[in-house]
Coordinates of C-alpha atoms in Angstrom, one line a residue:
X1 CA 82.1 -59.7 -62.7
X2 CA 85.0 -59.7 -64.7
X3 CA 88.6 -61.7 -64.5
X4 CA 91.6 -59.6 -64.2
X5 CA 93.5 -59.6 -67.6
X6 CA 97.2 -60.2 -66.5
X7 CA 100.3 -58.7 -67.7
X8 CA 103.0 -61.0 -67.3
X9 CA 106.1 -59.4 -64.9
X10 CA 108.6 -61.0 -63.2
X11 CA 108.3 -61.2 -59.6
X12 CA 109.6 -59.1 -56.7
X13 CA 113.5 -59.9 -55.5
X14 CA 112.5 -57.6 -52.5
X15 CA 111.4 -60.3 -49.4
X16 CA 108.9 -58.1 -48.1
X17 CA 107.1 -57.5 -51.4
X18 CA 107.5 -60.8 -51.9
X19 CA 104.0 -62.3 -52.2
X20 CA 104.9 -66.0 -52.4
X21 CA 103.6 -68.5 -50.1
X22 CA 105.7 -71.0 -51.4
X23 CA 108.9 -68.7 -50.6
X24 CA 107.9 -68.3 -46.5
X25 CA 107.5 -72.2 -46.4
X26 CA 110.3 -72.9 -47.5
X27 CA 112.1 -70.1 -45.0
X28 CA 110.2 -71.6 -42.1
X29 CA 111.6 -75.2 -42.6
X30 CA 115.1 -73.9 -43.0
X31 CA 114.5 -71.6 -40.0
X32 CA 114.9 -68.5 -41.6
X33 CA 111.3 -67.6 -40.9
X34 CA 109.8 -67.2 -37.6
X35 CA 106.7 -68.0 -38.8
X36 CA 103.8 -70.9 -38.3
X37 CA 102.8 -73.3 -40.6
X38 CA 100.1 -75.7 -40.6
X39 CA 101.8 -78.7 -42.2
X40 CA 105.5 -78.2 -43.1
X41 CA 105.3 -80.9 -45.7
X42 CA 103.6 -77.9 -47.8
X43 CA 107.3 -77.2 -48.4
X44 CA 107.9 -80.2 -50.4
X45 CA 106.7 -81.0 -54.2
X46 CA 102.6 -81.9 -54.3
X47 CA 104.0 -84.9 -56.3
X48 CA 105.2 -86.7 -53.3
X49 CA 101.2 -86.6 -52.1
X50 CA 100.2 -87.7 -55.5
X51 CA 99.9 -91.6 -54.9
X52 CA 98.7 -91.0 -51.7
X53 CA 95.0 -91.1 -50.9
X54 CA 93.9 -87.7 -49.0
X55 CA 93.8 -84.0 -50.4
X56 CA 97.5 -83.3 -49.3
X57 CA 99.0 -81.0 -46.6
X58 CA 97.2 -77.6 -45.8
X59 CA 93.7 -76.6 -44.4
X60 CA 92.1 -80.1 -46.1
X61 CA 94.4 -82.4 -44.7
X62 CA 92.2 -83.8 -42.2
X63 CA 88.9 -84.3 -44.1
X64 CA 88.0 -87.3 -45.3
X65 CA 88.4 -87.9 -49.2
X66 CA 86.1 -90.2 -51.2
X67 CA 87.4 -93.0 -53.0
X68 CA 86.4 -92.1 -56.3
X69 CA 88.7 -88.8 -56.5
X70 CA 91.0 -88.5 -59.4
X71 CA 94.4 -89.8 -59.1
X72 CA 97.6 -87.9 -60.6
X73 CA 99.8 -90.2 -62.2
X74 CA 103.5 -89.6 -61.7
X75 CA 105.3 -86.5 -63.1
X76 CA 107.9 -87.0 -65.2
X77 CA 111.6 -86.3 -63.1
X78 CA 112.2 -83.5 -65.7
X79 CA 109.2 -81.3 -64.3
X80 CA 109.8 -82.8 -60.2
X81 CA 113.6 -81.9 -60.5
X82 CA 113.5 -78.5 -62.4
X83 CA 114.1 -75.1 -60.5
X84 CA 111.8 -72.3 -59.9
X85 CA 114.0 -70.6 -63.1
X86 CA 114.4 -73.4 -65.5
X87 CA 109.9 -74.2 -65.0
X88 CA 109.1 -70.5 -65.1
X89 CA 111.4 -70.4 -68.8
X90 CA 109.7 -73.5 -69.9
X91 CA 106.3 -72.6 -69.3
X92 CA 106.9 -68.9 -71.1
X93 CA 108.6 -70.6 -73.4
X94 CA 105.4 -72.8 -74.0
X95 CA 102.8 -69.9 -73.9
X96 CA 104.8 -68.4 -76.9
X97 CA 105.3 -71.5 -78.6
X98 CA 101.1 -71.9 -78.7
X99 CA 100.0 -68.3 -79.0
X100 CA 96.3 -68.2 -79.1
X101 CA 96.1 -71.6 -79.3
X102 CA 95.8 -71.8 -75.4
X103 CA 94.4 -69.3 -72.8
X104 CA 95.6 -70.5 -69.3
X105 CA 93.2 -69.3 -66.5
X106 CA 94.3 -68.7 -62.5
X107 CA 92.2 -69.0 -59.2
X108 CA 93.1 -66.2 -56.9
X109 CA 93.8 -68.9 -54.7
X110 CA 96.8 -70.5 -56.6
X111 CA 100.2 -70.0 -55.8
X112 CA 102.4 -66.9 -56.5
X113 CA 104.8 -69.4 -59.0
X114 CA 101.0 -70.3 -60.9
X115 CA 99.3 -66.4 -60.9
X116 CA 102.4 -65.2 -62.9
X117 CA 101.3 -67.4 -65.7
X118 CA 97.9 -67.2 -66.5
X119 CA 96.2 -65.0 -68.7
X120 CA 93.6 -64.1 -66.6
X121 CA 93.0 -64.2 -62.7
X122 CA 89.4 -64.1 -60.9
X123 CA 87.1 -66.2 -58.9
X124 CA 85.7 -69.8 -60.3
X125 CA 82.9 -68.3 -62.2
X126 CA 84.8 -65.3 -63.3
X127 CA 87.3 -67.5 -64.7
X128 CA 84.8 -69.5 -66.5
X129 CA 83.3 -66.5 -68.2
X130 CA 86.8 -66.1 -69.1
X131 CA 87.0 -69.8 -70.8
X132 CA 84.0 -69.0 -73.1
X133 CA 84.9 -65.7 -73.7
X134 CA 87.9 -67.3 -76.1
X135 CA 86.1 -69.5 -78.3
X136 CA 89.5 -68.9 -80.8
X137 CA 91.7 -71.2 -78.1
X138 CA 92.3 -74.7 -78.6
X139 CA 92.9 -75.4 -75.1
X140 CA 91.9 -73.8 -71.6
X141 CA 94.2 -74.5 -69.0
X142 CA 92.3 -74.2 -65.6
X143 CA 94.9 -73.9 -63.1
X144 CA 92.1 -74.5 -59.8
X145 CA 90.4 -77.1 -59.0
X146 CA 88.4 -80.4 -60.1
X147 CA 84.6 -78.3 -60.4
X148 CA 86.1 -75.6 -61.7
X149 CA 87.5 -77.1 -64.8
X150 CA 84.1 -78.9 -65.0
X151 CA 82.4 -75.8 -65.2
X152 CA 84.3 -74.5 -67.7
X153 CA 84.2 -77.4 -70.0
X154 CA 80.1 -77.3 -69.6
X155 CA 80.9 -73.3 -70.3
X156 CA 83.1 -73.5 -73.3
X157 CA 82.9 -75.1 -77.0
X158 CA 82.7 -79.0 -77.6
X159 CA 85.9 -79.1 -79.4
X160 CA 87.8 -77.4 -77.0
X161 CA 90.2 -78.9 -74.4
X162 CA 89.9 -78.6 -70.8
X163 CA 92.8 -79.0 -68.8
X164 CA 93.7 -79.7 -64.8
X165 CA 97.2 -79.6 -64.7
X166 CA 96.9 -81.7 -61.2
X167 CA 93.8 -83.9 -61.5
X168 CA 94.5 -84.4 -57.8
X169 CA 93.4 -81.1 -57.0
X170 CA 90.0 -81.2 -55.7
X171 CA 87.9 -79.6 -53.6
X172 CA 86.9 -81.1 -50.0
X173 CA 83.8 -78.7 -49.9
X174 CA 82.6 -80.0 -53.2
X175 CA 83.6 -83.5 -52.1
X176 CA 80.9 -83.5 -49.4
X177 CA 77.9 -83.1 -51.2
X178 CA 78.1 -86.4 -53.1
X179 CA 75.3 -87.1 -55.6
X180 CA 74.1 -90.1 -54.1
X181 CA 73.8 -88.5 -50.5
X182 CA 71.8 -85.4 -52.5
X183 CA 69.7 -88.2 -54.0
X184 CA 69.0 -89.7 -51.1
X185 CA 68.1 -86.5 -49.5
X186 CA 65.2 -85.6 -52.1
X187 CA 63.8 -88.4 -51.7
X188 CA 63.6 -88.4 -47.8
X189 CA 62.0 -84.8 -48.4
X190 CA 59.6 -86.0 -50.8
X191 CA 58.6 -88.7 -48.4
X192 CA 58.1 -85.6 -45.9
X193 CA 56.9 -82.6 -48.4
X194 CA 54.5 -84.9 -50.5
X195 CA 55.5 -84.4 -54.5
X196 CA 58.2 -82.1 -55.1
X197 CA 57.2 -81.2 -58.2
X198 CA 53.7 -80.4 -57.6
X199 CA 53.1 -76.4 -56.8
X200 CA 50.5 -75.5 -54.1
X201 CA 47.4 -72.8 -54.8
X202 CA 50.7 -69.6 -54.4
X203 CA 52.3 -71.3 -57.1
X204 CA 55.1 -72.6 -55.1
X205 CA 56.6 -76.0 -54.6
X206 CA 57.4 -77.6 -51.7
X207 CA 61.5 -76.8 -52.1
X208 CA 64.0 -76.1 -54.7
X209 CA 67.4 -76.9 -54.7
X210 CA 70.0 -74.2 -55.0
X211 CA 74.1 -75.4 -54.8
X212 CA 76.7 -73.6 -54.9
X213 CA 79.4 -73.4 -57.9
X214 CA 81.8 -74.9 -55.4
X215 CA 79.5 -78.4 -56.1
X216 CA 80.5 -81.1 -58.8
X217 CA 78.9 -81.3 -62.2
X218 CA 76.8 -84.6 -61.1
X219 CA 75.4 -81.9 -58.6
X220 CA 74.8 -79.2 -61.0
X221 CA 73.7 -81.8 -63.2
X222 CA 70.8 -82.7 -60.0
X223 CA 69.9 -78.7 -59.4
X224 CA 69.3 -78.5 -63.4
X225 CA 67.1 -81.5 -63.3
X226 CA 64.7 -80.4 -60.3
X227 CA 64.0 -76.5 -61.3
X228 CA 67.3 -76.0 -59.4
X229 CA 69.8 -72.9 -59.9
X230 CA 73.6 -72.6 -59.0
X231 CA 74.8 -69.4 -57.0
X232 CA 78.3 -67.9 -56.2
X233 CA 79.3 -65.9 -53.4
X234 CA 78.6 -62.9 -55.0
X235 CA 75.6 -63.3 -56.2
X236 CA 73.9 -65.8 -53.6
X237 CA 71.2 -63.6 -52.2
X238 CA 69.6 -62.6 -55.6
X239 CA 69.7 -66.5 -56.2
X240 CA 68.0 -66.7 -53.2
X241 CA 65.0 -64.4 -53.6
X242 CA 64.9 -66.0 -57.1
X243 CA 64.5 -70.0 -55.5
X244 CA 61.8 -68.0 -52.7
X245 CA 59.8 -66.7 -55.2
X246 CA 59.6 -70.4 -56.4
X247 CA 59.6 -72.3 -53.7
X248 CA 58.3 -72.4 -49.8
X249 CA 61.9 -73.6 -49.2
X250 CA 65.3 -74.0 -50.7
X251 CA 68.2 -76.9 -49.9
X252 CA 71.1 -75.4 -50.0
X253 CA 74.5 -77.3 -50.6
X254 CA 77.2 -77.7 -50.1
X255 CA 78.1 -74.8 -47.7
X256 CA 75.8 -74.5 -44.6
X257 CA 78.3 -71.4 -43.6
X258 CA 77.3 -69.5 -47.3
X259 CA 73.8 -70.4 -47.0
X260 CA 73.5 -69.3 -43.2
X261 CA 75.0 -65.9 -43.3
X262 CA 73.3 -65.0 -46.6
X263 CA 69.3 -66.3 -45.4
X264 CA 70.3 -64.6 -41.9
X265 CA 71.4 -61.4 -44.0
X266 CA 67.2 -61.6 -45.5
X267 CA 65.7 -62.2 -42.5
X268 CA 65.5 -65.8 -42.3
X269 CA 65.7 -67.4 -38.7
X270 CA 68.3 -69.5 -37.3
X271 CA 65.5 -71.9 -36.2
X272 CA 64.2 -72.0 -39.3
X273 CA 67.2 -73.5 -40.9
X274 CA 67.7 -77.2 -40.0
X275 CA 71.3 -78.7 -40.9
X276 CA 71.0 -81.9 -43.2
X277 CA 73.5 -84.2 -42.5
X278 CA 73.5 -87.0 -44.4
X279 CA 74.5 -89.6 -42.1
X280 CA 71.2 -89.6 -40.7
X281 CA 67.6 -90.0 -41.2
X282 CA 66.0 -86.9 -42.7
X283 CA 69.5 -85.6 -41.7
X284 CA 69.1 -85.3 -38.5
X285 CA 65.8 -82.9 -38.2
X286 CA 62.1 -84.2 -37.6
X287 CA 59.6 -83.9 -40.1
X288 CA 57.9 -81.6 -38.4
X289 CA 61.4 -79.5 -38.2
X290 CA 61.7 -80.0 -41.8
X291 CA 58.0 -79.0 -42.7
X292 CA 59.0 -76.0 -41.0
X293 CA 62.1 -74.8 -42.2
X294 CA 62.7 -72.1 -44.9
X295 CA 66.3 -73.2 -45.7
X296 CA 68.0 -76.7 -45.2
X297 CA 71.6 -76.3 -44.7
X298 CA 73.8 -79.2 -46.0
X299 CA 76.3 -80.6 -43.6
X300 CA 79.4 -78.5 -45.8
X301 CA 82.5 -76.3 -45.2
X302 CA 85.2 -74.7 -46.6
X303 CA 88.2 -76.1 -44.5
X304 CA 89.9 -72.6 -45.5
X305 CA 87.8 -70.2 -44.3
X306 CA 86.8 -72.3 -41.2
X307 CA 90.3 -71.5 -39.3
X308 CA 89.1 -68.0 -39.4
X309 CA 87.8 -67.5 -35.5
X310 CA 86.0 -64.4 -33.7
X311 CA 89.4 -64.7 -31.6
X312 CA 91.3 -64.0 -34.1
X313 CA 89.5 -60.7 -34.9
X314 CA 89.4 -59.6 -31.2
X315 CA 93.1 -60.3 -31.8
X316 CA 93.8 -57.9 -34.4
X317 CA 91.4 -54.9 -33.0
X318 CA 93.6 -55.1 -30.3
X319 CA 97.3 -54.9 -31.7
X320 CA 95.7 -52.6 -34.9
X321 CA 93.3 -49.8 -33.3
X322 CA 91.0 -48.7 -36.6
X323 CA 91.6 -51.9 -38.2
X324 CA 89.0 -53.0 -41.0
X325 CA 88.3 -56.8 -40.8
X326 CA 86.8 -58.4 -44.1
X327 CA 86.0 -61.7 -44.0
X328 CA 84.5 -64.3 -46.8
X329 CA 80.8 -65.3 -46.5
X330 CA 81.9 -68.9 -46.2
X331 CA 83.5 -68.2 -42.8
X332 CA 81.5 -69.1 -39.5
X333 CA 78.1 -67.1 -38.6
X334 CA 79.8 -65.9 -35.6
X335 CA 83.0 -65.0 -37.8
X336 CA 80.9 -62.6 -39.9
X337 CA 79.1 -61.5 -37.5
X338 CA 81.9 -60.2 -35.9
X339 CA 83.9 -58.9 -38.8
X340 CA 83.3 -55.0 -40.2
X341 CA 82.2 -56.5 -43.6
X342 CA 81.9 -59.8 -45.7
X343 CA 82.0 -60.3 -49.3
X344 CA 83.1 -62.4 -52.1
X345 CA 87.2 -62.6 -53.1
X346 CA 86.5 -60.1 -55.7
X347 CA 85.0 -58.1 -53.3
X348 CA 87.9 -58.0 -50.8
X349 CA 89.8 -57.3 -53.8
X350 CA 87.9 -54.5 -54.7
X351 CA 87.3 -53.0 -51.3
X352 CA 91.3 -52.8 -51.0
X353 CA 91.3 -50.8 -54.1
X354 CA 88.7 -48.6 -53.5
X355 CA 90.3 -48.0 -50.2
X356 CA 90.8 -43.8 -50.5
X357 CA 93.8 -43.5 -47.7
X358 CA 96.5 -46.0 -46.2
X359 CA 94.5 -48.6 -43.9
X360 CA 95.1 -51.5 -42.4
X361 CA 93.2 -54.2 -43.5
X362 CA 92.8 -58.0 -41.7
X363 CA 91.2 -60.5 -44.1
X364 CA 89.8 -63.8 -43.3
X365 CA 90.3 -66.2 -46.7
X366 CA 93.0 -67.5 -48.5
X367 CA 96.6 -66.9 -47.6
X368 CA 97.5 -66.7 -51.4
X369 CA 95.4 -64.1 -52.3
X370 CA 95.7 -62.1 -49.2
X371 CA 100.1 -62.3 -50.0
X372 CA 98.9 -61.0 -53.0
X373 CA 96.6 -58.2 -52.3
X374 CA 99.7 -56.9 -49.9
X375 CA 102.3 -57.2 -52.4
X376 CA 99.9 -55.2 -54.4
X377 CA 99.0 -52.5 -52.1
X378 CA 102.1 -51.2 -50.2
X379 CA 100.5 -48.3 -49.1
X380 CA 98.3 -50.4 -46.8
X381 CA 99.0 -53.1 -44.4
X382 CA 97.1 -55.8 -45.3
X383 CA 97.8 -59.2 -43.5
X384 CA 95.8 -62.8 -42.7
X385 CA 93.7 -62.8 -40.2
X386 CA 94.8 -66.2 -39.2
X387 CA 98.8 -66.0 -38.2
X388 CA 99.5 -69.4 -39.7
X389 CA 100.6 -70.3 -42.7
X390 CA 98.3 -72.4 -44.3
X391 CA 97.2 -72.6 -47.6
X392 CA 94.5 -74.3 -49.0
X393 CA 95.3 -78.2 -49.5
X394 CA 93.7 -78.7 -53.6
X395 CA 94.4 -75.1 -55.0
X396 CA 98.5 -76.1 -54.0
X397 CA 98.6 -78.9 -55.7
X398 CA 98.8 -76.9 -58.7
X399 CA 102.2 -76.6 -59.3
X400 CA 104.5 -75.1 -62.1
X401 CA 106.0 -78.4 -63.0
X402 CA 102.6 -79.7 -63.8
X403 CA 101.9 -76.4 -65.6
X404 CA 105.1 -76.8 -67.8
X405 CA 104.3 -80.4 -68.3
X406 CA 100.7 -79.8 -69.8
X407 CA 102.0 -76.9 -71.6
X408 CA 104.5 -78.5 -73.4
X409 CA 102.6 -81.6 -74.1
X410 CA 100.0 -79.1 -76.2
X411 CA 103.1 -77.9 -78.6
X412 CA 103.8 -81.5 -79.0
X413 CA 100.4 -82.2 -80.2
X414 CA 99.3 -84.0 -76.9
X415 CA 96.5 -83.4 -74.5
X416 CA 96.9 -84.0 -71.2
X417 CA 95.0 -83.8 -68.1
X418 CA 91.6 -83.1 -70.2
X419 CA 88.4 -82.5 -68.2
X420 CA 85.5 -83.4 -69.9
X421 CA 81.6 -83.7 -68.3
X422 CA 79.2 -86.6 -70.0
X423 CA 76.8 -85.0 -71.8
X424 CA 73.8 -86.3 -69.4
X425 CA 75.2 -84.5 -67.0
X426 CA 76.4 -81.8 -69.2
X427 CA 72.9 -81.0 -70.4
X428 CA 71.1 -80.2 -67.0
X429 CA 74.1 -78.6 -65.5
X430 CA 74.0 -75.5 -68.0
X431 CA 70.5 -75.2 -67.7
X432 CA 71.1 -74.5 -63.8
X433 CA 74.4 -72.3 -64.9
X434 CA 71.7 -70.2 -67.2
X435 CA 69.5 -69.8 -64.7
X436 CA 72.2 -68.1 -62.4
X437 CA 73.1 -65.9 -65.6
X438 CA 69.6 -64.7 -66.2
X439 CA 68.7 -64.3 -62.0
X440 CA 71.0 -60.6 -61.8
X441 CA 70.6 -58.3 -58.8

């Protein structure tokens, strides 16, 4: 799993090629677009969310934040006040000025304005490869979210800097598996399973704790510690059968949705897989429920890929005969279920190219990389399963004129924005990260 190495082009002046989200917002609160959006305040700078407790307009805005998340603090008028032109001429400006000095990573997630920037372009863990892949760089710009910059500072050299242009932009997935909730939680299952760390006469302890790379460091951190292992969507059944051949069972945060479809994929009953919410004693379940499961599900989402609905999919079959759906594992069971394939972003992205003929593809994740994948692919239709514009809430609040303002601070010999995990957390968290390197289909 490689990152896409970008070649830096200016963007289309055609409006239908035009991949920008950012673009159709704005033509849809001027009325020039007949569009839908979810929140037309997406339109309008993420600095004027910035003070404001919440994740910001877009498919987050209506979960609940905790009180610990970063704050940004205010951008300087320069950056807020600058046009499209004048940031994307200081930020190149910038990237020359530095050279090597600074390798500046996108999410396939970010916006249009963001993606033209950055040296490479994948997934979270591709772009982390990509991070300690340039030990010659001074400073990695992560333009994603919180986690992912936290991976890639556990990921890259000591001495070099890891920077979140936004420190606002979260994730509200990784938000709701908190550490002390996942603390709590072991210990209610060791008051059930007897002594987690104890194997029975197969060899096998009572559970072992997989998360997600969507998850914090402090959760990483927790899978290291307890003979844990981190998983992406790529890779999340062979991570799997690695934590079965371990354990009788595996808790799996922070995405019941990932976890679901890929044990359902091996086999794995619905009824033997128990949601934990955390609110509740032994999350809800029984112990006998609990003795019995073979995968606890954390109480988790992806507020993107949850607006994806079977509807939705009937929808397009109807108004595109021979359509291929594709949908992201972290949609809805009955979302997958019904779509012709699931599969990782890279994998979208790579099914798309592999495509041998024009076809019209309907694609159930992120509106940004979906824009994108059209843009790219003229010769098919390719278009969002879900008709309204809405992107997600944390990977927008990335925005050029916080890139340009880190940027420039690094040729004037200041850091800004740097990402650093503790080194108690640090430590464990890798040794899960290994673990995921070493476990390879």
């Amino acid at each position: 799993m490689n990152p896409t190495r970008v070649t830096l082009l200016p963007r289309p002046t055609d409006p239908v090629l035009d991949p920008s989200v950012d673009h159709e917002l704005q033509a849809i609160v001027a009325g020039a677009s007949t569009a839908e959006t979810c929140a037309t305040d997406l339109a309008a700078g993420p600095w004027n969310f910035d003070v404001r407790p919440g994740y910001g307009p877009g498919s987050s805005m209506g979960d609940v934040i905790p009180t610990s998340a970063p704050r940004q603090g205010e951008l300087p008028r320069e950056y807020r006040e600058a046009s499209e032109e004048e940031l994307d001429g200081r930020i190149r400006a910038a990237k020359l000025a530095l050279g090597d000095r600074v390798v500046v990573l996108g999410h396939f997630y970010q916006r249009e304005e963001v993606v033209t920037h950055a040296d490479y372009v994948g997934d979270s863990f591709q772009l982390a490869g990509a991070a300690k892949a340039h030990p010659e760089a001074e400073a990695i710009v992560f333009c994603g979210v919180h986690f992912m910059a936290e991976t890639a500072d556990l990921l890259s050299r000591p001495e070099q800097a890891v920077i979140l242009p936004n420190l606002a932009a979260g994730c509200s997935m990784a938000d709701m598996a908190d550490i002390d909730q996942v603390e709590e939680c072991w210990e209610q299952l060791g008051e059930v399973y007897g002594d987690l760390d104890a194997p029975d006469a197969d060899g096998l302890v009572p559970v072992v704790p997989v998360t997600y790379m969507n998850s914090s460091a402090a959760i990483k951190g927790f899978v290291g510690r307890h003979g844990g292992i981190v998983c992406t969507s790529s890779n999340a059944r062979t991570v799997l059968e690695w934590a079965f051949a371990r354990g009788r069972r595996v808790l799996f945060f922070p995405d019941q949705h990932l976890g679901r479809n890929t044990a359902k994929a091996m086999g794995v009953p619905l009824e033997r897989m128990p949601l934990w919410n955390p609110r509740h004693p032994l999350g809800g379940s029984s112990a006998d429920g609990l003795r019995d499961a073979r995968v606890i599900l954390w109480h988790g989402f992806c507020s993107v890929h949850r607006r994806f609905t079977v509807d939705q999919i009937d929808r397009a079959r109807a108004e595109h005969p021979g359509v291929r759906v594709i949908v992201h594992p972290e949609c809805p069971m009955a979302v997958v279920d019904a779509a012709d394939e699931s599969g990782s972003t890279d994998y979208i992205r790579k099914a798309i190219e592999a495509a041998a003929g024009p076809t019209t593809f309907a694609i159930g994740t992120e509106i940004n990389l979906v824009r994108r994948l059209a843009a790219e692919h003229p010769q098919h239709e390719i278009f969002c399963l879900d008709p309204v514009v809405c992107p997600c809430s944390t990977m927008y609040r990335i925005h050029p004129g916080y890139l340009a303002w880190v940027l420039e601070g690094l040729v004037a010999g200041e850091v800004r924005n740097r990402i650093t995990v503790p080194a108690s957390v640090a430590e464990p968290a890798r040794v899960a990260l290994e673990r995921m390197l070493a476990a390879r289909p």
